[in-house]
PDB file of N, CA and C in Angstrom:
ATOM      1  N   UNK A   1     -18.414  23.000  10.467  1.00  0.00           N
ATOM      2  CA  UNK A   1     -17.137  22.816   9.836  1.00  0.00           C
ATOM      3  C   UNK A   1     -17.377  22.507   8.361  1.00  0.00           C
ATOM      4  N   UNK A   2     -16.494  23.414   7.655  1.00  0.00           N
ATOM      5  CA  UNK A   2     -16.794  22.998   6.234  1.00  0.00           C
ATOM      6  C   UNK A   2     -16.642  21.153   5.967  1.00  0.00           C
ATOM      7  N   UNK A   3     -16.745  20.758   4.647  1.00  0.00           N
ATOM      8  CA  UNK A   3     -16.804  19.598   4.245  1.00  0.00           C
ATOM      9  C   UNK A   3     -14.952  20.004   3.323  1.00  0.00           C
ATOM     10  N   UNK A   4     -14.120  18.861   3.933  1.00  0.00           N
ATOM     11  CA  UNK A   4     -12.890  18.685   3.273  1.00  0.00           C
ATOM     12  C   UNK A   4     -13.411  18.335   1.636  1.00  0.00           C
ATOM     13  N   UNK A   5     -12.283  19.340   0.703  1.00  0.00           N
ATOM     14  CA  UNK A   5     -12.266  18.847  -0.564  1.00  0.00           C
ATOM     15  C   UNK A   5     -11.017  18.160  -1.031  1.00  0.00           C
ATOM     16  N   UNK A   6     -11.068  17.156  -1.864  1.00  0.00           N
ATOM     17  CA  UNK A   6     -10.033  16.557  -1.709  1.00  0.00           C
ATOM     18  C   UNK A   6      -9.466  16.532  -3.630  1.00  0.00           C
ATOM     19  N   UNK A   7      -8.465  17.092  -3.658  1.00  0.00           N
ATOM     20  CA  UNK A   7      -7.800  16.986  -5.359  1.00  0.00           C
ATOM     21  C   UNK A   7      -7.366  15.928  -5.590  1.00  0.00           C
ATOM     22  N   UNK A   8      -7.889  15.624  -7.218  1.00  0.00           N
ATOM     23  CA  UNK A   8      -7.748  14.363  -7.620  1.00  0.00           C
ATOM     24  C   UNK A   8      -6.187  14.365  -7.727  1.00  0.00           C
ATOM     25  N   UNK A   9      -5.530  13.175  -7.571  1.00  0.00           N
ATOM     26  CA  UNK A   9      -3.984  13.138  -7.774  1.00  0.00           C
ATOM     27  C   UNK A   9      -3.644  13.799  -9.444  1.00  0.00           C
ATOM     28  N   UNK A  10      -2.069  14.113  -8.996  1.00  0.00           N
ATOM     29  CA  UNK A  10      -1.514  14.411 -10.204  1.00  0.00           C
ATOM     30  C   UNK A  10      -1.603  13.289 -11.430  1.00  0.00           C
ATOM     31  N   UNK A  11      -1.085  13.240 -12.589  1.00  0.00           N
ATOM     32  CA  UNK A  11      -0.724  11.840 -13.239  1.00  0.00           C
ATOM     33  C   UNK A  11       0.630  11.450 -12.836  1.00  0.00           C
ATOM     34  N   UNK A  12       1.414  11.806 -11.980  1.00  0.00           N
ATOM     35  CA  UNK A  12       2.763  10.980 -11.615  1.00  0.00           C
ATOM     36  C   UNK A  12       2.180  10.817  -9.928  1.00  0.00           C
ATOM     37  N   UNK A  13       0.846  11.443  -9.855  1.00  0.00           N
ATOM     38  CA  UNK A  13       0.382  10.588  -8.419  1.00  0.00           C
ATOM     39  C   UNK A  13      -0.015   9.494  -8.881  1.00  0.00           C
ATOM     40  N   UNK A  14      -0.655   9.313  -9.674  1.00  0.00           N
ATOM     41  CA  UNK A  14      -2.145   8.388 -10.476  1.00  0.00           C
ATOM     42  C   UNK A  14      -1.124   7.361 -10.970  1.00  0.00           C
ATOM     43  N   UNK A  15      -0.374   7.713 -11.270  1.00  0.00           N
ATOM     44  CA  UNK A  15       0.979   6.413 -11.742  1.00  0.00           C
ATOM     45  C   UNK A  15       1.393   5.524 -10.642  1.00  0.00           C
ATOM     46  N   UNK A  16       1.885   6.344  -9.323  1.00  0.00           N
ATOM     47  CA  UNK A  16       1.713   5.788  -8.180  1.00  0.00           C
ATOM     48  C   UNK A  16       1.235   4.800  -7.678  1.00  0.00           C
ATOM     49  N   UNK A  17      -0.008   5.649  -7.599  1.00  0.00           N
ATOM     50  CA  UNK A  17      -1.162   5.087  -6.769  1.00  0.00           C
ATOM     51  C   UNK A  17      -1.406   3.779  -7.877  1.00  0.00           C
ATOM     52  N   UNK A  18      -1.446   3.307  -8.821  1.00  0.00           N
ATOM     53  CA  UNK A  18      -1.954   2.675  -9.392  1.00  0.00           C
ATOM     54  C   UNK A  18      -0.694   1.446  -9.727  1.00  0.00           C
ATOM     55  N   UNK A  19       0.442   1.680  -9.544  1.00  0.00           N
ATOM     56  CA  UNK A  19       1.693   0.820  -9.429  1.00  0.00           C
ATOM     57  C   UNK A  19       1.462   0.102  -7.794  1.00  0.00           C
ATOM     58  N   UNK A  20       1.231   1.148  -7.158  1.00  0.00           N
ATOM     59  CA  UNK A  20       0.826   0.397  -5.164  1.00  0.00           C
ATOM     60  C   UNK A  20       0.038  -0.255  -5.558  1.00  0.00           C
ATOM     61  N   UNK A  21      -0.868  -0.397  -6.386  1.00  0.00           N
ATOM     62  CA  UNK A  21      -2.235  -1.122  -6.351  1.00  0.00           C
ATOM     63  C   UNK A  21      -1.719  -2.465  -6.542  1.00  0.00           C
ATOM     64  N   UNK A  22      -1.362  -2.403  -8.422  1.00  0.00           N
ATOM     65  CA  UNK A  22      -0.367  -3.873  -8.337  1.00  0.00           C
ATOM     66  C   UNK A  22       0.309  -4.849  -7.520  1.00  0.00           C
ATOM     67  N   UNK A  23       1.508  -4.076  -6.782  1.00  0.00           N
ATOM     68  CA  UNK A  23       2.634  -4.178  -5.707  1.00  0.00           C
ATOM     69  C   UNK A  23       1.574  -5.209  -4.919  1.00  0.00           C
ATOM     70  N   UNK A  24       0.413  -4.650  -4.043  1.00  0.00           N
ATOM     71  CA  UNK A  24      -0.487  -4.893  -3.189  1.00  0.00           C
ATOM     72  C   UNK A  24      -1.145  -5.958  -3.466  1.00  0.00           C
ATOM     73  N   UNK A  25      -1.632  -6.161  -4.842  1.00  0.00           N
ATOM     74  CA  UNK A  25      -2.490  -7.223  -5.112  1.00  0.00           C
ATOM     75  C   UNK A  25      -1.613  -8.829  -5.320  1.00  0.00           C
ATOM     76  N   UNK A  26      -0.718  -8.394  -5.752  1.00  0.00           N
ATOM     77  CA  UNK A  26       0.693  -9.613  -5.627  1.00  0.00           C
ATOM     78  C   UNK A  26       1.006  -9.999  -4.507  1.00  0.00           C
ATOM     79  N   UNK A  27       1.168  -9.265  -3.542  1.00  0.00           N
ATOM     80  CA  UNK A  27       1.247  -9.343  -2.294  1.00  0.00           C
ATOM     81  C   UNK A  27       0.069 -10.340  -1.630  1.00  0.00           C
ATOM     82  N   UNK A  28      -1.107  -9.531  -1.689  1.00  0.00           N
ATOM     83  CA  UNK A  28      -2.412 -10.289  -1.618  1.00  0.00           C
ATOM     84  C   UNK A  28      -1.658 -11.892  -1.913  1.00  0.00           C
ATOM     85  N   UNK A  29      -2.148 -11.761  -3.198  1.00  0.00           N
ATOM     86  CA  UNK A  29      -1.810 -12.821  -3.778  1.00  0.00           C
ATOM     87  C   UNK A  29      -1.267 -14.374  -3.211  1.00  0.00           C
ATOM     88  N   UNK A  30       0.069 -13.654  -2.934  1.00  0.00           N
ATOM     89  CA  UNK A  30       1.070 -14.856  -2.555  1.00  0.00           C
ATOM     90  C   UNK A  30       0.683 -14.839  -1.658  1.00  0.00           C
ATOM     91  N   UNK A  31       0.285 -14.005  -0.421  1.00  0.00           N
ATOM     92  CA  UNK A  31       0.084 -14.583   0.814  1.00  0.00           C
ATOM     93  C   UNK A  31      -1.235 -15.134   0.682  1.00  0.00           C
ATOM     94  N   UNK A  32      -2.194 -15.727  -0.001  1.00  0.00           N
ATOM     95  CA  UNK A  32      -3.072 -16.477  -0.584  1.00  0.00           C
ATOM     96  C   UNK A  32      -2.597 -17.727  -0.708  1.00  0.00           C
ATOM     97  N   UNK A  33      -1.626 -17.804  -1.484  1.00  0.00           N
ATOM     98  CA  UNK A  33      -0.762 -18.843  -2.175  1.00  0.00           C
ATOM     99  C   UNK A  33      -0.193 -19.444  -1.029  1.00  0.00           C
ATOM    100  N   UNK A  34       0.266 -18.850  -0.295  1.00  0.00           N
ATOM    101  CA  UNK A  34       1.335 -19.351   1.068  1.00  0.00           C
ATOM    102  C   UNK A  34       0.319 -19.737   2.129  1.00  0.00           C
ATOM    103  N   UNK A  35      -1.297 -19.204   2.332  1.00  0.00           N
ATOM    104  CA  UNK A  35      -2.144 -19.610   3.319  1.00  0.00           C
ATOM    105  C   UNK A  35      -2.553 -20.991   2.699  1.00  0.00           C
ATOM    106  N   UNK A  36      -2.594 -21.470   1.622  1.00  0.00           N
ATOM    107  CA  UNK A  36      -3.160 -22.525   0.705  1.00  0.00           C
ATOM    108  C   UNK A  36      -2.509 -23.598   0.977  1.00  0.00           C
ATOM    109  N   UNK A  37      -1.268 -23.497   1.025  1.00  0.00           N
ATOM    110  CA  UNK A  37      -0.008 -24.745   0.937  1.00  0.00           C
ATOM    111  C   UNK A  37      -0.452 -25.957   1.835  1.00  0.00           C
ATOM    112  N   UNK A  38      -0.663 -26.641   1.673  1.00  0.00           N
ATOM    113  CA  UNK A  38      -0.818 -28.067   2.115  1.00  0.00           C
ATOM    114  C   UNK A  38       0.281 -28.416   2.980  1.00  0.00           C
ATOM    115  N   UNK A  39       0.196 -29.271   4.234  1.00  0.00           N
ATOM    116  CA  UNK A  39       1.284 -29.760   4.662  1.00  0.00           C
ATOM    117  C   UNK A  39       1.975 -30.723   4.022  1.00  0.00           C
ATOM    118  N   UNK A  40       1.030 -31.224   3.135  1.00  0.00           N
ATOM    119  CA  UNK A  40       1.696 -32.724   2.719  1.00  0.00           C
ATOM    120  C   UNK A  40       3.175 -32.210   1.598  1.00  0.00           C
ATOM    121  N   UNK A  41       2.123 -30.697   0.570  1.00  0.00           N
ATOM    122  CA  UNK A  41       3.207 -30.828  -0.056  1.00  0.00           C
ATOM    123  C   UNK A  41       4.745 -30.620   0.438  1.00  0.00           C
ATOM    124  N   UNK A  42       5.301 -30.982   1.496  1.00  0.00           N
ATOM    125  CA  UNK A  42       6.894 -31.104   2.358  1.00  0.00           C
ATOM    126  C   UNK A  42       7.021 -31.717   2.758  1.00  0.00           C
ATOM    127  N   UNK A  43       5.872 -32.869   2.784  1.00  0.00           N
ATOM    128  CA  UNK A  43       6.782 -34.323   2.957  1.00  0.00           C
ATOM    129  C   UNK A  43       5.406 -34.755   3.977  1.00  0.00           C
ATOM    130  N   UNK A  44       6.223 -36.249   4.354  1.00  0.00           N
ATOM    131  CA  UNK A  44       5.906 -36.946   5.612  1.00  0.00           C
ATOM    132  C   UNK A  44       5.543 -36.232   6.619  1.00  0.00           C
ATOM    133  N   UNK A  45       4.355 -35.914   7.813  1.00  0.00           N
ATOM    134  CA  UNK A  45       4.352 -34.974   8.664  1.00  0.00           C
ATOM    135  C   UNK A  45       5.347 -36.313   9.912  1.00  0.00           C
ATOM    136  N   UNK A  46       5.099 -37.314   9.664  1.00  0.00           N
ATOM    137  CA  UNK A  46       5.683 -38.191  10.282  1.00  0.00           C
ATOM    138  C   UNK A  46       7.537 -38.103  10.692  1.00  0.00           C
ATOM    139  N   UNK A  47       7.877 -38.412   9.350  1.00  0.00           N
ATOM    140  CA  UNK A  47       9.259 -38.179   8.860  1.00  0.00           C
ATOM    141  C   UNK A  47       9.871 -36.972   9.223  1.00  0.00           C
ATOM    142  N   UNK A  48       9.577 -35.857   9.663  1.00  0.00           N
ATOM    143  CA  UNK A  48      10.179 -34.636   9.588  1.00  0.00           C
ATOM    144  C   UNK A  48      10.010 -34.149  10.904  1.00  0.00           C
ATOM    145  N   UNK A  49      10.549 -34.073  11.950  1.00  0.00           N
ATOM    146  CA  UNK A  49      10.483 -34.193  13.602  1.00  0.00           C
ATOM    147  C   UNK A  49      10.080 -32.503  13.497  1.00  0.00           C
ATOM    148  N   UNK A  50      10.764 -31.442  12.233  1.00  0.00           N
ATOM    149  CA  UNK A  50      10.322 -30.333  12.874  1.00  0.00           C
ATOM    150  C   UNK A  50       8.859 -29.638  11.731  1.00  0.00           C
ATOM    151  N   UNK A  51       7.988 -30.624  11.643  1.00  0.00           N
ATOM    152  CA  UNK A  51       7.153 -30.278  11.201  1.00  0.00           C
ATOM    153  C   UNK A  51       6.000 -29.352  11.170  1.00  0.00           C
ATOM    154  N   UNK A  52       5.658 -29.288  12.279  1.00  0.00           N
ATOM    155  CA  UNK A  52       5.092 -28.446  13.214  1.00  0.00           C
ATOM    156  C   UNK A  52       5.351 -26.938  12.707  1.00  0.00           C
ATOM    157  N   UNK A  53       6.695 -26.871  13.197  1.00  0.00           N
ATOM    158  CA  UNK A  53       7.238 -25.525  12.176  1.00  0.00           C
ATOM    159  C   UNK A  53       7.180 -24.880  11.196  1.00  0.00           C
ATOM    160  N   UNK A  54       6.359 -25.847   9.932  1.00  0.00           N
ATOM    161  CA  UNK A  54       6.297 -25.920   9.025  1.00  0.00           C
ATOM    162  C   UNK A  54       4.928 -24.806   8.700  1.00  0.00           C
ATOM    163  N   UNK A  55       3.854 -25.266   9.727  1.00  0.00           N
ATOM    164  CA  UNK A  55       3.175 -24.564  10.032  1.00  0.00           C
ATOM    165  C   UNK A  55       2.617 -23.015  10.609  1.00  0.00           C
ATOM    166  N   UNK A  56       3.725 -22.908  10.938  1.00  0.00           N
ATOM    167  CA  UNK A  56       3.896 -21.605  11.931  1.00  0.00           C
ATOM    168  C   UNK A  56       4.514 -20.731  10.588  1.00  0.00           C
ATOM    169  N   UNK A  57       5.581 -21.353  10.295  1.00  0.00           N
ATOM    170  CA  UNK A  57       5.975 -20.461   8.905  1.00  0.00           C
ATOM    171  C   UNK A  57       5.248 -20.234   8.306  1.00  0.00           C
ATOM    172  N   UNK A  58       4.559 -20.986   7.876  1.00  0.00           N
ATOM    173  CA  UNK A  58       3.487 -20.633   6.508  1.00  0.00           C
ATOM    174  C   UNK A  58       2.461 -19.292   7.549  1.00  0.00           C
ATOM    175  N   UNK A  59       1.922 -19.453   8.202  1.00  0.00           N
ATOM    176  CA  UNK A  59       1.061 -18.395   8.880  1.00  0.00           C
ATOM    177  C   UNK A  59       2.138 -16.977   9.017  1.00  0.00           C
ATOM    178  N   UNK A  60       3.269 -17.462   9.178  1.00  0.00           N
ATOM    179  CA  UNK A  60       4.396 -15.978   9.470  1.00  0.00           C
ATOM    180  C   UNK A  60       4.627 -15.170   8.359  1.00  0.00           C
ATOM    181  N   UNK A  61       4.955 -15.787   7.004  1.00  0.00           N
ATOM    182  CA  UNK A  61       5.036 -15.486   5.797  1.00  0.00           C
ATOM    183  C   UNK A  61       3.992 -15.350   5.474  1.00  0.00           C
ATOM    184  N   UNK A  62       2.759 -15.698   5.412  1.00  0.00           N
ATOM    185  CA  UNK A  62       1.579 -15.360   4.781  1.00  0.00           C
ATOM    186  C   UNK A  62       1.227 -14.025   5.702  1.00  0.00           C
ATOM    187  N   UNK A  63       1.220 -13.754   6.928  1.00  0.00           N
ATOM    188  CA  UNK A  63       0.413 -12.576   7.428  1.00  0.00           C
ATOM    189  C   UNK A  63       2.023 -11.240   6.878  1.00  0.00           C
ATOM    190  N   UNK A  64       3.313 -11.735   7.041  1.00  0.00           N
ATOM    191  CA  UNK A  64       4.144 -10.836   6.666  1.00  0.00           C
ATOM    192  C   UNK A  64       3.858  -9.634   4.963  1.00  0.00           C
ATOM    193  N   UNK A  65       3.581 -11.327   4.157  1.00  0.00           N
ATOM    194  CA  UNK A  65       2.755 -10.660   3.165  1.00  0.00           C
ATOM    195  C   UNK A  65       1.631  -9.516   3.036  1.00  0.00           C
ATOM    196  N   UNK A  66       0.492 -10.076   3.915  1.00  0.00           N
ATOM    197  CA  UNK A  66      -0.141  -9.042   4.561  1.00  0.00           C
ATOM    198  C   UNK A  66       0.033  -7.555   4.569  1.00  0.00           C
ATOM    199  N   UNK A  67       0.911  -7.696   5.568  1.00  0.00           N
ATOM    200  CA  UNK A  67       1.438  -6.497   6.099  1.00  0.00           C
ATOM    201  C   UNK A  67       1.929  -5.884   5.446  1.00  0.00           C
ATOM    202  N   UNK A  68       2.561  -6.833   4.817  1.00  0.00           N
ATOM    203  CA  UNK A  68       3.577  -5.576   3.840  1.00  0.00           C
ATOM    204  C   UNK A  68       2.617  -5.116   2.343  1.00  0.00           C
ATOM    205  N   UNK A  69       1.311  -5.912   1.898  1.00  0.00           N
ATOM    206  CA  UNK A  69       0.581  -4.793   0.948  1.00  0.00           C
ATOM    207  C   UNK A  69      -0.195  -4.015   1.807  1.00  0.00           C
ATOM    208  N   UNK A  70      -0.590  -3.612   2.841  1.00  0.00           N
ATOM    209  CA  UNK A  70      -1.153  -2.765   3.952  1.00  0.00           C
ATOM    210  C   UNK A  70       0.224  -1.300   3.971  1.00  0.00           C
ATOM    211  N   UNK A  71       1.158  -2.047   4.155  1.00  0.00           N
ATOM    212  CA  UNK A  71       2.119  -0.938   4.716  1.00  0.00           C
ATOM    213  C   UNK A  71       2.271  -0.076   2.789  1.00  0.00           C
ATOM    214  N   UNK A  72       2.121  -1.157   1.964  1.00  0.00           N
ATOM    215  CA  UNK A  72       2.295  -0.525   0.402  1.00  0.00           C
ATOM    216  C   UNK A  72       1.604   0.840   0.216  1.00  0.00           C
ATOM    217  N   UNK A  73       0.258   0.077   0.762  1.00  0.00           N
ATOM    218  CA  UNK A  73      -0.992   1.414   0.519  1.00  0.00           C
ATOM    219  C   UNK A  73      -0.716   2.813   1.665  1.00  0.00           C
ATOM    220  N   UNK A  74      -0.295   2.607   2.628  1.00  0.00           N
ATOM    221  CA  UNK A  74      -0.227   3.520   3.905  1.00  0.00           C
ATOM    222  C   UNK A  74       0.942   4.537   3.407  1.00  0.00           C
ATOM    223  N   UNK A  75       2.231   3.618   3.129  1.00  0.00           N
ATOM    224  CA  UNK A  75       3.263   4.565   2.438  1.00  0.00           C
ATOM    225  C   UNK A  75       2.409   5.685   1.357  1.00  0.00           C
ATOM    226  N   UNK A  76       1.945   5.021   0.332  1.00  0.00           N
ATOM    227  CA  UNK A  76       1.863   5.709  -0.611  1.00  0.00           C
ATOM    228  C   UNK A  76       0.758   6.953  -0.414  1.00  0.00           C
ATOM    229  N   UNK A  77      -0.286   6.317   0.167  1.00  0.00           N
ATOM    230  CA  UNK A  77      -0.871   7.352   1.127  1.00  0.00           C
ATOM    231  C   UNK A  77      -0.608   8.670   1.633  1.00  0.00           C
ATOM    232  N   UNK A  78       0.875   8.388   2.236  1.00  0.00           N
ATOM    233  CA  UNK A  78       0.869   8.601   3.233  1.00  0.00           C
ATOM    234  C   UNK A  78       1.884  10.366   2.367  1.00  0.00           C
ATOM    235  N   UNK A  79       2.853   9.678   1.122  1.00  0.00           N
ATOM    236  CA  UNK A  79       3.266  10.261   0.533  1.00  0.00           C
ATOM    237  C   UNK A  79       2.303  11.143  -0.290  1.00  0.00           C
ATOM    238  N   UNK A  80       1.511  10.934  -0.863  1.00  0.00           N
ATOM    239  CA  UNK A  80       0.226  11.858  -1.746  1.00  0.00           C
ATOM    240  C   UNK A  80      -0.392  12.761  -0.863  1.00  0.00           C
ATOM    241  N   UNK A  81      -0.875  12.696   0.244  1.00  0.00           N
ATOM    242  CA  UNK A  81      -0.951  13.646   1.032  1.00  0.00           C
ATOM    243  C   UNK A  81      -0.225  14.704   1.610  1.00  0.00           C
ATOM    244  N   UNK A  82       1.086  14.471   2.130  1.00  0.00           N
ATOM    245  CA  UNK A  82       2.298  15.221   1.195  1.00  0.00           C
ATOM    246  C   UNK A  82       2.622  15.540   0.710  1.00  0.00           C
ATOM    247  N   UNK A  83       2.601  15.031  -0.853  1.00  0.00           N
ATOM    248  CA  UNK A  83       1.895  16.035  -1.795  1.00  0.00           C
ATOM    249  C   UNK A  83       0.855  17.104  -1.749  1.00  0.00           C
ATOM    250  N   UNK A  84      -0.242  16.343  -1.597  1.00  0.00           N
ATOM    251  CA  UNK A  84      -1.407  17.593  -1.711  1.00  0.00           C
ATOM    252  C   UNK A  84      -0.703  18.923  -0.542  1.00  0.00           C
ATOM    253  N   UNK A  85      -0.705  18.916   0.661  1.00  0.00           N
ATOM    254  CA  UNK A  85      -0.197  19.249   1.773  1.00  0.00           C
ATOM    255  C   UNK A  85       1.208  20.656   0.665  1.00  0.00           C
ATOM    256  N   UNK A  86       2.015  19.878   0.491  1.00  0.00           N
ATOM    257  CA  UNK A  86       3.476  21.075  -0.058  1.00  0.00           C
ATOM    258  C   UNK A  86       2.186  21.567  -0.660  1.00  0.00           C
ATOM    259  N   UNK A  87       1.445  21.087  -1.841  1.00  0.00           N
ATOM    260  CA  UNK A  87       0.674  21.985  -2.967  1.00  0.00           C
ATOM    261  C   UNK A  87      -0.074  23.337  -2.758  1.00  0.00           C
ATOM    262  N   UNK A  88      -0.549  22.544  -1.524  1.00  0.00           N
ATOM    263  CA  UNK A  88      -1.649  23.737  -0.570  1.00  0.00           C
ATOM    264  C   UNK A  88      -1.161  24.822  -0.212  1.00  0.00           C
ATOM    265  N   UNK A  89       0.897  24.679   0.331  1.00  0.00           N
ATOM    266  CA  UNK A  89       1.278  25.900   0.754  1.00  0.00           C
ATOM    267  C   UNK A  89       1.879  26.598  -0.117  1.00  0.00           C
ATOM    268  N   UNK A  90       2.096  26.480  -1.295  1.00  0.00           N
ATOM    269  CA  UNK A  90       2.218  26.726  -2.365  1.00  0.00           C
ATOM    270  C   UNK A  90       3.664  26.354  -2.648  1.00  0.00           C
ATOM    271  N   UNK A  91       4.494  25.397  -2.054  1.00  0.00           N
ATOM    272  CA  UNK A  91       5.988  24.782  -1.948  1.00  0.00           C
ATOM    273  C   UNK A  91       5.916  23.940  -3.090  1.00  0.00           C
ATOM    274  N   UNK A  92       4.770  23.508  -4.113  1.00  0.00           N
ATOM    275  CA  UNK A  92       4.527  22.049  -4.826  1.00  0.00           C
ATOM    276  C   UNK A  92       5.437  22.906  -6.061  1.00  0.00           C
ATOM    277  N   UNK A  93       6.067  22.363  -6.693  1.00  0.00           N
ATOM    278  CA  UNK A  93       6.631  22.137  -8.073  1.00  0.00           C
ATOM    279  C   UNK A  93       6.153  23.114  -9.157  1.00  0.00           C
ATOM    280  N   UNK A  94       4.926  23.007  -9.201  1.00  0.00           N
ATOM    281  CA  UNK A  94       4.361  23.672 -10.462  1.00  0.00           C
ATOM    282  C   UNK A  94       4.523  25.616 -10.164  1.00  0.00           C
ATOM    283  N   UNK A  95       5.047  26.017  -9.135  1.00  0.00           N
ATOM    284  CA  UNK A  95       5.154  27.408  -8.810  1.00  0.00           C
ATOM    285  C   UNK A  95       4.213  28.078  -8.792  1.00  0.00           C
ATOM    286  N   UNK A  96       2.907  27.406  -8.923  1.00  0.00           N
ATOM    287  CA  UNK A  96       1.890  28.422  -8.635  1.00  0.00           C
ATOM    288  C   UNK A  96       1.350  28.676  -6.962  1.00  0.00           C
ATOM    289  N   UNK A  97       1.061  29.711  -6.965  1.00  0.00           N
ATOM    290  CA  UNK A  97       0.361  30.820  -5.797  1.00  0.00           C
ATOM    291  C   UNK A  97      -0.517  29.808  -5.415  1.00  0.00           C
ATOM    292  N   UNK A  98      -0.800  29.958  -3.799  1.00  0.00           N
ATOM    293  CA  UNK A  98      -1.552  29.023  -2.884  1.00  0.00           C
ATOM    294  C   UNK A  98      -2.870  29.947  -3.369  1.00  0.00           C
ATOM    295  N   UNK A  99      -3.998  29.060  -3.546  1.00  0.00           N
ATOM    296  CA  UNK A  99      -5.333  29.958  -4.143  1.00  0.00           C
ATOM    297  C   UNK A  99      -6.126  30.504  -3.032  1.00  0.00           C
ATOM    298  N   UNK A 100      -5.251  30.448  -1.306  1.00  0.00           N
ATOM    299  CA  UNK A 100      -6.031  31.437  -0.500  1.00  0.00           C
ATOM    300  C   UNK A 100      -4.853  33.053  -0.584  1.00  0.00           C
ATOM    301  N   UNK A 101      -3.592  33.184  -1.471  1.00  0.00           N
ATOM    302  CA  UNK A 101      -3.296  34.680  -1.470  1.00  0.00           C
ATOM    303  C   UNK A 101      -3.606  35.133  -2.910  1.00  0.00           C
ATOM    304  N   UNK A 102      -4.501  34.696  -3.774  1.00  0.00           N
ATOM    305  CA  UNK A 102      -4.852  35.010  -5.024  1.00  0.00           C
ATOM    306  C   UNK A 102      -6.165  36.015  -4.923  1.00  0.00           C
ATOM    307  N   UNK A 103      -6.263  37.182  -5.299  1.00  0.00           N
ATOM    308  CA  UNK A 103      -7.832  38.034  -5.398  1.00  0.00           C
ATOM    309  C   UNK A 103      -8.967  36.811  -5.910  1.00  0.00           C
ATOM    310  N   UNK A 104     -10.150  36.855  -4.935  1.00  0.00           N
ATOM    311  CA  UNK A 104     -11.171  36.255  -5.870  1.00  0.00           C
ATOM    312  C   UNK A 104     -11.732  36.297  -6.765  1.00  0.00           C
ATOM    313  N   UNK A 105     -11.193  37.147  -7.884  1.00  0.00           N
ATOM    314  CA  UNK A 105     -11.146  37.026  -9.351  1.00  0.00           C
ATOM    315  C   UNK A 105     -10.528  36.383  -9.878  1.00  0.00           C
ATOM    316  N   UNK A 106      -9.397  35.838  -9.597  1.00  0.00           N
ATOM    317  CA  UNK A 106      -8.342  34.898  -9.981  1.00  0.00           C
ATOM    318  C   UNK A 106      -8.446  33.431  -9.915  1.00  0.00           C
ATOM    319  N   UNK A 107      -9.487  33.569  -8.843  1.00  0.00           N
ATOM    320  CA  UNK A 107      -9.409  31.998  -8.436  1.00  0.00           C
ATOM    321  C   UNK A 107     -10.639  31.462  -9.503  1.00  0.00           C
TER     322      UNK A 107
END
């Protein structure tokens, strides 16, 4: 089986891909920020009967975070390949001919 070649993104892919990156690393981020949180900083664990809870949230919101820079990258993924994919059949934007009905002089 041949070896897949893979085209570098467009620059409004590369804009993309590189805005998900951000999105993702913020994401990262806070759910960093939200795994970090101390119990104390909310008080008394004493004083606050539903404290406990307090706990569970922070793990819910922090893995939600998670997920959602995982799901950032998969979307966008998921869309660029889609791209490449229309490009290949020659449906992509730029109107050029799929380069398997071009003479191999052309290509």
């Amino acid at each position: 089986m041949p070896p897949r070649v893979t085209l570098p993104p467009t620059d409004a892919d590369a804009r993309r891909i590189k805005r998900s990156r951000v999105v993702s690393y913020v994401l990262v981020v806070l759910a960093a920020v939200v795994f970090s949180m101390r119990p104390e900083l909310f008080g008394d664990p004493q004083g606050q009967p539903a404290h406990a809870l307090l706990h569970v949230w922070r793990i819910v919101v922090g893995v939600l975070f998670v997920v959602a820079a995982l799901g950032v990258q998969v979307a966008v993924g998921v869309q660029w390949r889609k791209g490449l994919r229309r490009r290949a059949l020659g449906d992509g934007d730029d109107g050029s001919e799929p380069a398997g009905n071009r003479a191999p002089g052309d290509r």
